Amino acid sequence: MDGWIVTVAIEQDGDDDAFRHVTYAVATADPAEAVKLSLKNSSAKAAMLNCALEQNQL
C-alpha cells in the first residue's frame, strides 16, 4: 500500500495564534502530492509529512 500520514495546522476561529491539528491518511505514493492534497482538502496554511502509511496502521 502506498500512502502517507500528514498533519496539518488549521487556524481556530480566525485567531492567528491559535491552531488545531488534524492528521490525514493520504493514499498516494508521492509524498509531495500527499502534502498538497492535505492542504487543499483542509484549507490549512501549514502541513508536516509524518511517515509512510503502512498496512498495520490501518
Short mmCIF file of N, CA, C and O in Angstrom, two decimals:
data_model
loop_
_atom_site.label_atom_id
_atom_site.label_comp_id
_atom_site.label_asym_id
_atom_site.label_seq_id
_atom_site.Cartn_x
_atom_site.Cartn_y
_atom_site.Cartn_z
N MET A 1 0.85 -1.18 0.00
CA MET A 1 0.00 0.00 0.00
C MET A 1 0.89 1.24 0.00
O MET A 1 1.85 1.32 0.74
N ASP A 2 0.56 2.18 -0.84
CA ASP A 2 1.27 3.45 -0.88
C ASP A 2 0.42 4.52 -0.22
O ASP A 2 -0.75 4.68 -0.54
N GLY A 3 1.03 5.25 0.68
CA GLY A 3 0.32 6.32 1.34
C GLY A 3 1.20 7.01 2.37
O GLY A 3 2.29 6.54 2.69
N TRP A 4 0.70 8.12 2.88
CA TRP A 4 1.45 8.94 3.83
C TRP A 4 0.53 9.45 4.92
O TRP A 4 -0.65 9.69 4.70
N ILE A 5 1.10 9.64 6.10
CA ILE A 5 0.40 10.30 7.21
C ILE A 5 0.86 11.76 7.19
O ILE A 5 2.06 12.03 7.21
N VAL A 6 -0.10 12.69 7.13
CA VAL A 6 0.20 14.11 7.05
C VAL A 6 -0.59 14.83 8.14
O VAL A 6 -1.78 14.59 8.32
N THR A 7 0.08 15.73 8.86
CA THR A 7 -0.59 16.55 9.87
C THR A 7 -0.65 17.98 9.35
O THR A 7 0.35 18.51 8.86
N VAL A 8 -1.83 18.61 9.46
CA VAL A 8 -2.00 20.00 9.03
C VAL A 8 -2.36 20.87 10.23
O VAL A 8 -2.93 20.39 11.21
N ALA A 9 -2.01 22.14 10.13
CA ALA A 9 -2.35 23.12 11.17
C ALA A 9 -3.43 24.05 10.60
O ALA A 9 -3.24 24.64 9.54
N ILE A 10 -4.53 24.16 11.32
CA ILE A 10 -5.67 24.96 10.87
C ILE A 10 -5.94 26.04 11.92
O ILE A 10 -6.02 25.74 13.12
N GLU A 11 -6.09 27.29 11.46
CA GLU A 11 -6.40 28.38 12.39
C GLU A 11 -7.74 28.13 13.07
O GLU A 11 -8.68 27.67 12.46
N GLN A 12 -7.77 28.44 14.36
CA GLN A 12 -9.01 28.29 15.12
C GLN A 12 -9.73 29.62 15.19
O GLN A 12 -9.17 30.61 15.68
N ASP A 13 -10.94 29.67 14.67
CA ASP A 13 -11.81 30.84 14.78
C ASP A 13 -11.13 32.14 14.35
O ASP A 13 -11.32 33.17 14.98
N GLY A 14 -10.30 32.10 13.31
CA GLY A 14 -9.67 33.31 12.80
C GLY A 14 -8.59 33.88 13.68
O GLY A 14 -8.09 34.97 13.43
N ASP A 15 -8.20 33.18 14.73
CA ASP A 15 -7.14 33.64 15.64
C ASP A 15 -5.80 33.19 15.08
O ASP A 15 -5.51 32.01 14.99
N ASP A 16 -4.94 34.16 14.71
CA ASP A 16 -3.64 33.84 14.10
C ASP A 16 -2.70 33.09 15.04
O ASP A 16 -1.74 32.49 14.59
N ASP A 17 -2.96 33.13 16.34
CA ASP A 17 -2.08 32.48 17.30
C ASP A 17 -2.61 31.14 17.80
O ASP A 17 -1.93 30.46 18.57
N ALA A 18 -3.83 30.76 17.42
CA ALA A 18 -4.42 29.52 17.91
C ALA A 18 -4.66 28.57 16.73
O ALA A 18 -5.31 28.93 15.75
N PHE A 19 -4.10 27.38 16.84
CA PHE A 19 -4.23 26.39 15.79
C PHE A 19 -4.71 25.07 16.35
O PHE A 19 -4.47 24.75 17.51
N ARG A 20 -5.40 24.31 15.51
CA ARG A 20 -5.71 22.93 15.84
C ARG A 20 -5.01 22.07 14.80
O ARG A 20 -4.68 22.54 13.71
N HIS A 21 -4.75 20.84 15.14
CA HIS A 21 -4.03 19.95 14.24
C HIS A 21 -4.91 18.79 13.85
O HIS A 21 -5.60 18.22 14.69
N VAL A 22 -4.90 18.45 12.56
CA VAL A 22 -5.67 17.35 12.02
C VAL A 22 -4.71 16.43 11.28
O VAL A 22 -3.85 16.90 10.54
N THR A 23 -4.85 15.13 11.48
CA THR A 23 -3.99 14.16 10.83
C THR A 23 -4.77 13.44 9.74
O THR A 23 -5.89 12.99 9.96
N TYR A 24 -4.15 13.36 8.57
CA TYR A 24 -4.76 12.71 7.42
C TYR A 24 -3.95 11.48 7.03
O TYR A 24 -2.72 11.49 7.12
N ALA A 25 -4.63 10.44 6.57
CA ALA A 25 -4.00 9.30 5.90
C ALA A 25 -4.31 9.49 4.42
O ALA A 25 -5.46 9.47 4.01
N VAL A 26 -3.27 9.70 3.62
CA VAL A 26 -3.44 10.03 2.21
C VAL A 26 -2.90 8.89 1.35
O VAL A 26 -1.74 8.48 1.48
N ALA A 27 -3.74 8.37 0.46
CA ALA A 27 -3.38 7.22 -0.37
C ALA A 27 -2.76 7.68 -1.68
O ALA A 27 -3.44 7.79 -2.71
N THR A 28 -1.48 8.01 -1.65
CA THR A 28 -0.71 8.36 -2.84
C THR A 28 0.75 8.01 -2.58
O THR A 28 1.21 8.12 -1.44
N ALA A 29 1.45 7.59 -3.61
CA ALA A 29 2.85 7.19 -3.44
C ALA A 29 3.79 8.39 -3.32
O ALA A 29 4.85 8.29 -2.73
N ASP A 30 3.39 9.53 -3.86
CA ASP A 30 4.24 10.72 -3.89
C ASP A 30 4.06 11.55 -2.62
O ASP A 30 2.96 12.07 -2.37
N PRO A 31 5.09 11.72 -1.80
CA PRO A 31 4.94 12.48 -0.55
C PRO A 31 4.56 13.95 -0.78
O PRO A 31 3.77 14.51 -0.03
N ALA A 32 5.09 14.57 -1.83
CA ALA A 32 4.74 15.96 -2.11
C ALA A 32 3.26 16.09 -2.48
O ALA A 32 2.58 17.04 -2.08
N GLU A 33 2.76 15.13 -3.21
CA GLU A 33 1.34 15.12 -3.58
C GLU A 33 0.46 14.91 -2.34
O GLU A 33 -0.61 15.50 -2.22
N ALA A 34 0.92 14.09 -1.40
CA ALA A 34 0.17 13.86 -0.17
C ALA A 34 0.01 15.16 0.62
O ALA A 34 -1.07 15.47 1.12
N VAL A 35 1.08 15.93 0.71
CA VAL A 35 1.01 17.23 1.41
C VAL A 35 0.09 18.18 0.66
O VAL A 35 -0.77 18.84 1.26
N LYS A 36 0.24 18.25 -0.65
CA LYS A 36 -0.58 19.13 -1.47
C LYS A 36 -2.07 18.81 -1.32
O LYS A 36 -2.90 19.70 -1.14
N LEU A 37 -2.42 17.53 -1.37
CA LEU A 37 -3.82 17.12 -1.24
C LEU A 37 -4.36 17.44 0.15
O LEU A 37 -5.51 17.86 0.30
N SER A 38 -3.55 17.24 1.18
CA SER A 38 -3.98 17.54 2.55
C SER A 38 -4.24 19.03 2.73
O SER A 38 -5.24 19.43 3.35
N LEU A 39 -3.35 19.86 2.21
CA LEU A 39 -3.53 21.31 2.32
C LEU A 39 -4.79 21.75 1.57
O LEU A 39 -5.56 22.57 2.07
N LYS A 40 -5.00 21.21 0.39
CA LYS A 40 -6.17 21.58 -0.42
C LYS A 40 -7.46 21.15 0.26
O LYS A 40 -8.43 21.91 0.32
N ASN A 41 -7.48 19.95 0.81
CA ASN A 41 -8.69 19.42 1.44
C ASN A 41 -9.06 20.18 2.72
O ASN A 41 -10.23 20.36 3.02
N SER A 42 -8.08 20.62 3.45
CA SER A 42 -8.33 21.21 4.77
C SER A 42 -8.31 22.73 4.78
O SER A 42 -8.64 23.33 5.80
N SER A 43 -7.86 23.36 3.71
CA SER A 43 -7.67 24.82 3.68
C SER A 43 -6.68 25.27 4.75
O SER A 43 -6.77 26.38 5.26
N ALA A 44 -5.76 24.40 5.09
CA ALA A 44 -4.74 24.71 6.10
C ALA A 44 -3.65 25.57 5.49
O ALA A 44 -3.50 25.65 4.26
N LYS A 45 -2.86 26.19 6.35
CA LYS A 45 -1.75 27.02 5.89
C LYS A 45 -0.41 26.31 6.04
O LYS A 45 0.58 26.76 5.49
N ALA A 46 -0.36 25.23 6.80
CA ALA A 46 0.89 24.52 7.01
C ALA A 46 0.61 23.03 7.14
O ALA A 46 -0.44 22.62 7.61
N ALA A 47 1.58 22.23 6.70
CA ALA A 47 1.45 20.78 6.79
C ALA A 47 2.81 20.16 7.07
O ALA A 47 3.85 20.74 6.74
N MET A 48 2.79 19.00 7.70
CA MET A 48 4.02 18.28 8.01
C MET A 48 3.82 16.82 7.59
O MET A 48 2.84 16.19 7.99
N LEU A 49 4.74 16.32 6.79
CA LEU A 49 4.73 14.92 6.39
C LEU A 49 5.29 14.11 7.55
O LEU A 49 6.41 14.34 7.99
N ASN A 50 4.51 13.17 8.09
CA ASN A 50 4.94 12.42 9.27
C ASN A 50 5.70 11.15 8.91
O ASN A 50 6.83 10.98 9.34
N CYS A 51 5.07 10.26 8.18
CA CYS A 51 5.70 8.99 7.85
C CYS A 51 4.90 8.28 6.77
O CYS A 51 3.77 8.66 6.47
N ALA A 52 5.50 7.25 6.21
CA ALA A 52 4.79 6.43 5.22
C ALA A 52 3.69 5.65 5.94
O ALA A 52 3.84 5.24 7.09
N LEU A 53 2.58 5.47 5.25
CA LEU A 53 1.45 4.71 5.79
C LEU A 53 1.71 3.22 5.54
O LEU A 53 1.99 2.82 4.42
N GLU A 54 1.64 2.43 6.59
CA GLU A 54 1.88 1.01 6.47
C GLU A 54 0.61 0.23 6.78
O GLU A 54 -0.29 0.71 7.46
N GLN A 55 0.55 -0.98 6.30
CA GLN A 55 -0.64 -1.82 6.44
C GLN A 55 -1.08 -1.96 7.89
O GLN A 55 -2.26 -1.90 8.19
N ASN A 56 -0.15 -2.13 8.82
CA ASN A 56 -0.52 -2.33 10.23
C ASN A 56 -1.09 -1.07 10.89
O ASN A 56 -1.60 -1.15 11.99
N GLN A 57 -1.04 0.08 10.21
CA GLN A 57 -1.60 1.31 10.76
C GLN A 57 -3.07 1.48 10.38
O GLN A 57 -3.73 2.38 10.88
N LEU A 58 -3.57 0.62 9.50
CA LEU A 58 -4.95 0.77 9.05
C LEU A 58 -5.95 0.16 10.00
O LEU A 58 -5.81 -0.70 10.69
#
